[in-house]
Amino acid sequence: MSATAAQASGVPVETGDANRWKALVFIALAQLMVVLDATIVNIALPSAQSDLGISDGNRQWVVTAYALAFGGLLLFGGRIADLWGRKRAFVTGLAGFAAASALGGAATNGAMMFGARALQGAFGALLAPAALSLLAVMFTDAKERAKAFGIYGAIAGGGGAVGLILGGFLTEYLNWRWTFFVNVPFAVVAAAGAYFVIREPKGGRNRSPLDIPGVVLSTLGLVALVYGFTRAESDGWGDALTVSMFVASAVLLGAFVLVESKVKAPLLPLRVITERNRGGVYLSLGLAIIGMFGLFLFLTYYLQVVKGYSPVKTGFAFLPMIAGMITGSTQIGARLMTRVPARLLMGPGFLVASVGMLLLTQLEIGSSYPALLLPAMLLLGLGMGTAFMPAMSLATLGVQPRDAGVASAMVNTSQQVGGAIGTALLNTIASSATVAYVKDHIAGAPAKSQQLVQTQGLVHGYTTAIWFAVGILVLAGVIALTLVNAGRPGSTTVGGSAAASSEDAQDPQDEVAVPVIAH
């Protein structure tokens, strides 16, 4: 009997563990810590580089070591969560992340810092999919699930901007080491709360033997892909090692797909990504992250380098986007997710964000914050918040409990790879446009105007790259509208529902289970 039919007949419907809302607080806190870390360290990087004597050539490894470990190990982390149990993986990930953060804060040289960042990434790869899959298996009532994913989506989207504010404060008023140490209290509180509060539903583990070839191929393939884009940013797309990384990644990931189609207990069951709705979510979300990384990257430089904002003031300048994301996630997405199909939230959400991005193509040296940047960031936040919330939920639509961890890991993988692509691709476009502009305009400029030409070139580079980001966001919206077809809200299976059909063989619309909101 479906949950809807059960309600109609007066049979009580199980809606999850009584402590699930308390658990959400600690899951959200852990998610905030991971998202904060992605931007907070960037603010502190110049100070840390100076203190630790890291060369300009090696400073990228503070970011790259984390990105490689996190991106490369996500699928493995999701599978471990399915094998061990999400609660155990979640608490272990938090403990390891805290220890690695303390190591980074205490670093005395570059090698110690790089190692700490790689450890942070490895434990983050265990923590992040465990957090999302816990939500998937704990919140099975449609309206409750909408609220829970609304909160999670707002944090996932807005946490990066909060990191800019916190990073600015810590770096400016304490020192860069506190951008690492601040993770420790976050992790301790979240781990203690999760240990005592979370009650994971029984019967959701996947105790199949670990797919070692799949682990090796996926990890090496994703590391090669992320490193290829990282090198492209610093050494160019034609660099021999960059090209080699892309070729190796294609071969390794191709072999991974082949292995997964043959083995009995695959690391990533292909049913997880070939289902139309989930595939549409992973693709559109990855594209949207590419565009969003362009925003953070260029607006941070524009505000600090061109407008002369301090790190703290720059962080506060992003507050309208945070407000927009929270409003979009909790007031629009969460309220409408049980009433309209997911694509009618995701598609328009990405398109509204693209309008905000379009406004930013008008940036000039003297652009007004209230007249241009404020409305642009509000639209970006509102659109992304509205789209992210159903996307996070739909990513685990109809998955069997034993696949919830790896399905959640795919969300994080699409975000991580999207971030790496966005940073490299858009930064390369911006740099090329700046060089071309300066070359064309500086020759005839008087000496006292050459600095102005250099600054105009920077802004021209930003706006050129932002035009590409507009197109990417529009493409994300079109993909969401065309591929995501989960309809009748409340009629589809929730990730983690025990009634999920075997092997995802049924159409999600036809599955009988607790009502689920379509992401």
Short mmCIF file of C-alpha atoms in Angstrom, two decimals, residues 201-466:
data_model
loop_
_atom_site.label_atom_id
_atom_site.label_comp_id
_atom_site.label_asym_id
_atom_site.label_seq_id
_atom_site.Cartn_x
_atom_site.Cartn_y
_atom_site.Cartn_z
CA PRO A 201 17.23 3.42 9.72
CA LYS A 202 18.08 -0.28 9.74
CA GLY A 203 18.54 -2.41 6.66
CA GLY A 204 20.15 0.25 4.49
CA ARG A 205 23.75 -0.97 4.35
CA ASN A 206 25.38 -2.39 1.28
CA ARG A 207 27.56 -5.24 2.55
CA SER A 208 28.73 -6.39 -0.89
CA PRO A 209 32.49 -6.88 -1.34
CA LEU A 210 34.35 -3.66 -2.15
CA ASP A 211 34.96 -3.14 -5.88
CA ILE A 212 38.73 -2.57 -5.71
CA PRO A 213 39.28 -2.12 -9.51
CA GLY A 214 36.44 0.40 -9.51
CA VAL A 215 37.97 2.28 -6.56
CA VAL A 216 41.39 2.48 -8.24
CA LEU A 217 40.08 3.46 -11.69
CA SER A 218 37.58 6.06 -10.44
CA THR A 219 40.05 7.63 -8.00
CA LEU A 220 42.88 7.88 -10.53
CA GLY A 221 40.48 9.05 -13.27
CA LEU A 222 38.95 11.81 -11.16
CA VAL A 223 42.34 12.90 -9.80
CA ALA A 224 43.68 13.13 -13.37
CA LEU A 225 40.63 15.13 -14.46
CA VAL A 226 40.76 17.60 -11.57
CA TYR A 227 44.54 17.98 -11.86
CA GLY A 228 44.26 18.52 -15.63
CA PHE A 229 41.93 21.47 -15.11
CA THR A 230 44.07 22.80 -12.26
CA ARG A 231 47.19 22.72 -14.45
CA ALA A 232 45.30 24.26 -17.37
CA GLU A 233 44.66 27.30 -15.20
CA SER A 234 48.34 27.80 -14.34
CA ASP A 235 50.20 26.32 -17.32
CA GLY A 236 47.76 26.61 -20.22
CA TRP A 237 45.59 24.18 -22.16
CA GLY A 238 48.36 23.23 -24.56
CA ASP A 239 50.82 22.18 -21.85
CA ALA A 240 52.00 18.61 -22.46
CA LEU A 241 51.24 17.41 -18.93
CA THR A 242 47.82 19.08 -19.00
CA VAL A 243 46.89 17.26 -22.21
CA SER A 244 48.30 14.00 -20.82
CA MET A 245 46.12 14.34 -17.71
CA PHE A 246 42.97 14.77 -19.82
CA VAL A 247 43.86 11.78 -22.02
CA ALA A 248 44.64 9.63 -18.97
CA SER A 249 41.39 10.70 -17.32
CA ALA A 250 39.33 9.77 -20.38
CA VAL A 251 40.99 6.33 -20.59
CA LEU A 252 40.68 5.63 -16.86
CA LEU A 253 37.06 6.77 -16.55
CA GLY A 254 36.15 4.86 -19.71
CA ALA A 255 37.70 1.73 -18.22
CA PHE A 256 35.83 2.45 -14.97
CA VAL A 257 32.46 2.51 -16.75
CA LEU A 258 33.34 -0.76 -18.53
CA VAL A 259 34.33 -2.43 -15.24
CA GLU A 260 31.19 -1.18 -13.48
CA SER A 261 29.00 -2.71 -16.17
CA LYS A 262 30.62 -6.13 -15.66
CA VAL A 263 31.23 -6.65 -11.93
CA LYS A 264 28.59 -8.07 -9.58
CA ALA A 265 29.01 -5.44 -6.83
CA PRO A 266 30.08 -2.20 -8.59
CA LEU A 267 31.42 0.84 -6.77
CA LEU A 268 29.00 2.99 -8.80
CA PRO A 269 26.00 0.97 -10.00
CA LEU A 270 25.25 2.42 -13.42
CA ARG A 271 21.55 2.46 -12.51
CA VAL A 272 22.36 5.40 -10.22
CA ILE A 273 23.47 7.70 -13.05
CA THR A 274 21.50 6.36 -16.03
CA GLU A 275 18.10 7.12 -14.49
CA ARG A 276 16.91 10.18 -16.39
CA ASN A 277 16.15 12.47 -13.46
CA ARG A 278 19.32 11.79 -11.50
CA GLY A 279 21.46 12.10 -14.63
CA GLY A 280 19.81 15.43 -15.41
CA VAL A 281 20.48 16.65 -11.87
CA TYR A 282 24.16 15.67 -11.89
CA LEU A 283 24.73 17.31 -15.27
CA SER A 284 22.80 20.53 -14.66
CA LEU A 285 24.23 20.93 -11.15
CA GLY A 286 27.79 20.48 -12.41
CA LEU A 287 27.24 23.11 -15.12
CA ALA A 288 25.68 25.55 -12.64
CA ILE A 289 28.69 25.18 -10.32
CA ILE A 290 31.01 25.99 -13.25
CA GLY A 291 29.15 29.27 -13.70
CA MET A 292 28.98 30.05 -9.98
CA PHE A 293 32.71 29.54 -9.47
CA GLY A 294 33.23 32.23 -12.09
CA LEU A 295 31.15 34.57 -9.97
CA PHE A 296 33.08 34.00 -6.73
CA LEU A 297 36.42 34.17 -8.49
CA PHE A 298 35.86 37.36 -10.49
CA LEU A 299 33.74 39.31 -8.03
CA THR A 300 36.26 38.68 -5.24
CA TYR A 301 39.09 40.04 -7.42
CA TYR A 302 36.94 42.89 -8.75
CA LEU A 303 35.93 44.07 -5.28
CA GLN A 304 39.41 43.79 -3.76
CA VAL A 305 41.71 44.69 -6.66
CA VAL A 306 39.57 47.13 -8.65
CA LYS A 307 37.34 48.64 -5.95
CA GLY A 308 39.88 48.37 -3.12
CA TYR A 309 37.61 46.55 -0.64
CA SER A 310 39.18 44.90 2.41
CA PRO A 311 38.69 41.12 2.87
CA VAL A 312 36.00 41.74 5.50
CA LYS A 313 34.16 44.30 3.36
CA THR A 314 34.35 41.91 0.39
CA GLY A 315 32.76 39.17 2.48
CA PHE A 316 29.92 41.45 3.55
CA ALA A 317 29.40 42.49 -0.07
CA PHE A 318 28.32 38.89 -0.77
CA LEU A 319 25.60 38.96 1.91
CA PRO A 320 22.76 39.75 -0.55
CA MET A 321 23.57 36.57 -2.42
CA ILE A 322 23.43 34.56 0.81
CA ALA A 323 20.08 36.14 1.64
CA GLY A 324 18.82 35.29 -1.84
CA MET A 325 19.96 31.68 -1.55
CA ILE A 326 18.33 31.21 1.84
CA THR A 327 15.09 32.76 0.56
CA GLY A 328 15.13 30.69 -2.63
CA SER A 329 15.82 27.44 -0.78
CA THR A 330 13.57 27.75 2.25
CA GLN A 331 10.76 30.04 1.07
CA ILE A 332 10.40 29.20 -2.63
CA GLY A 333 11.92 25.77 -3.25
CA ALA A 334 10.78 24.12 -0.03
CA ARG A 335 7.23 25.53 -0.27
CA LEU A 336 6.71 24.63 -3.93
CA MET A 337 8.59 21.34 -4.15
CA THR A 338 5.60 19.28 -3.12
CA ARG A 339 3.29 21.22 -5.46
CA VAL A 340 5.05 21.57 -8.79
CA PRO A 341 7.39 19.29 -10.78
CA ALA A 342 11.07 19.68 -9.92
CA ARG A 343 12.01 20.87 -13.41
CA LEU A 344 9.72 23.89 -12.97
CA LEU A 345 11.86 24.93 -10.00
CA MET A 346 15.29 23.92 -11.30
CA GLY A 347 14.96 25.25 -14.86
CA PRO A 348 13.53 28.70 -13.97
CA GLY A 349 15.92 28.87 -10.99
CA PHE A 350 18.99 28.48 -13.19
CA LEU A 351 17.54 30.94 -15.72
CA VAL A 352 16.87 33.58 -13.03
CA ALA A 353 20.48 33.10 -11.88
CA SER A 354 21.63 33.60 -15.48
CA VAL A 355 19.79 36.97 -15.55
CA GLY A 356 21.74 37.99 -12.44
CA MET A 357 24.95 36.88 -14.14
CA LEU A 358 23.92 38.81 -17.27
CA LEU A 359 23.76 42.03 -15.24
CA LEU A 360 27.37 41.46 -14.20
CA THR A 361 28.52 41.55 -17.83
CA GLN A 362 27.96 45.32 -17.54
CA LEU A 363 30.70 45.71 -14.92
CA GLU A 364 32.99 48.70 -15.31
CA ILE A 365 35.69 50.18 -13.09
CA GLY A 366 33.26 52.68 -11.61
CA SER A 367 30.18 50.44 -11.41
CA SER A 368 27.88 51.17 -8.47
CA TYR A 369 27.44 48.44 -5.87
CA PRO A 370 23.78 49.34 -5.04
CA ALA A 371 22.77 49.87 -8.68
CA LEU A 372 24.45 46.86 -10.31
CA LEU A 373 26.13 44.36 -7.98
CA LEU A 374 23.37 44.26 -5.36
CA PRO A 375 20.48 43.31 -7.72
CA ALA A 376 22.75 40.93 -9.64
CA MET A 377 23.73 39.03 -6.49
CA LEU A 378 20.15 38.95 -5.21
CA LEU A 379 18.97 37.37 -8.49
CA LEU A 380 21.87 34.92 -8.51
CA GLY A 381 21.19 33.83 -4.94
CA LEU A 382 17.44 33.60 -5.42
CA GLY A 383 17.76 31.53 -8.60
CA MET A 384 20.47 29.20 -7.35
CA GLY A 385 18.76 28.65 -3.99
CA THR A 386 15.49 27.78 -5.70
CA ALA A 387 17.23 25.33 -8.07
CA PHE A 388 19.72 23.78 -5.62
CA MET A 389 17.12 22.70 -3.12
CA PRO A 390 15.10 20.37 -5.36
CA ALA A 391 18.34 19.27 -7.06
CA MET A 392 19.83 18.04 -3.77
CA SER A 393 16.66 16.07 -3.05
CA LEU A 394 16.14 14.64 -6.54
CA ALA A 395 19.73 13.39 -6.60
CA THR A 396 18.63 10.53 -4.34
CA LEU A 397 15.22 10.05 -5.95
CA GLY A 398 14.22 6.39 -6.08
CA VAL A 399 17.61 5.00 -5.08
CA GLN A 400 17.71 1.89 -2.97
CA PRO A 401 18.96 2.45 0.60
CA ARG A 402 22.14 0.51 -0.20
CA ASP A 403 22.96 3.02 -2.99
CA ALA A 404 22.15 6.23 -1.07
CA GLY A 405 25.79 6.96 -0.19
CA VAL A 406 27.17 6.59 -3.69
CA ALA A 407 24.23 8.55 -5.19
CA SER A 408 24.99 11.34 -2.73
CA ALA A 409 28.67 11.14 -3.62
CA MET A 410 27.76 11.77 -7.27
CA VAL A 411 26.20 15.11 -6.25
CA ASN A 412 29.43 16.14 -4.57
CA THR A 413 31.49 14.81 -7.47
CA SER A 414 29.54 16.91 -9.99
CA GLN A 415 30.06 19.96 -7.76
CA GLN A 416 33.78 19.31 -7.21
CA VAL A 417 34.57 18.61 -10.86
CA GLY A 418 32.36 21.55 -11.87
CA GLY A 419 34.33 23.79 -9.52
CA ALA A 420 37.66 22.65 -10.95
CA ILE A 421 36.44 23.15 -14.51
CA GLY A 422 34.89 26.53 -13.71
CA THR A 423 38.01 27.89 -12.04
CA ALA A 424 40.34 26.78 -14.84
CA LEU A 425 38.09 27.46 -17.83
CA LEU A 426 36.74 30.88 -16.83
CA ASN A 427 40.06 32.09 -15.43
CA THR A 428 41.79 31.13 -18.69
CA ILE A 429 39.13 32.99 -20.71
CA ALA A 430 39.46 36.06 -18.48
CA SER A 431 43.26 36.08 -18.61
CA SER A 432 43.32 35.76 -22.41
CA ALA A 433 40.78 38.57 -22.83
CA THR A 434 42.75 40.82 -20.46
CA VAL A 435 46.04 40.23 -22.31
CA ALA A 436 44.39 40.94 -25.68
CA TYR A 437 42.72 44.13 -24.38
CA VAL A 438 45.90 45.50 -22.84
CA LYS A 439 47.92 44.68 -25.97
CA ASP A 440 45.40 46.55 -28.15
CA HIS A 441 45.04 49.63 -25.93
CA ILE A 442 48.30 50.24 -24.08
CA ALA A 443 50.51 51.10 -27.05
CA GLY A 444 49.02 54.53 -27.68
CA ALA A 445 48.27 55.36 -24.07
CA PRO A 446 50.34 57.97 -22.20
CA ALA A 447 52.52 56.63 -19.38
CA LYS A 448 50.27 57.96 -16.63
CA SER A 449 47.26 56.21 -18.18
CA GLN A 450 48.85 52.78 -18.55
CA GLN A 451 47.79 51.67 -15.06
CA LEU A 452 44.22 52.61 -15.95
CA VAL A 453 44.45 50.52 -19.12
CA GLN A 454 45.70 47.56 -17.07
CA THR A 455 42.72 47.89 -14.71
CA GLN A 456 40.28 48.27 -17.61
CA GLY A 457 41.82 45.14 -19.11
CA LEU A 458 41.17 43.23 -15.88
CA VAL A 459 37.50 44.24 -15.85
CA HIS A 460 37.17 43.44 -19.55
CA GLY A 461 38.56 39.97 -18.85
CA TYR A 462 36.07 39.44 -16.03
CA THR A 463 33.08 40.47 -18.12
CA THR A 464 34.19 38.34 -21.08
CA ALA A 465 34.36 35.26 -18.85
CA ILE A 466 31.06 36.15 -17.19
#
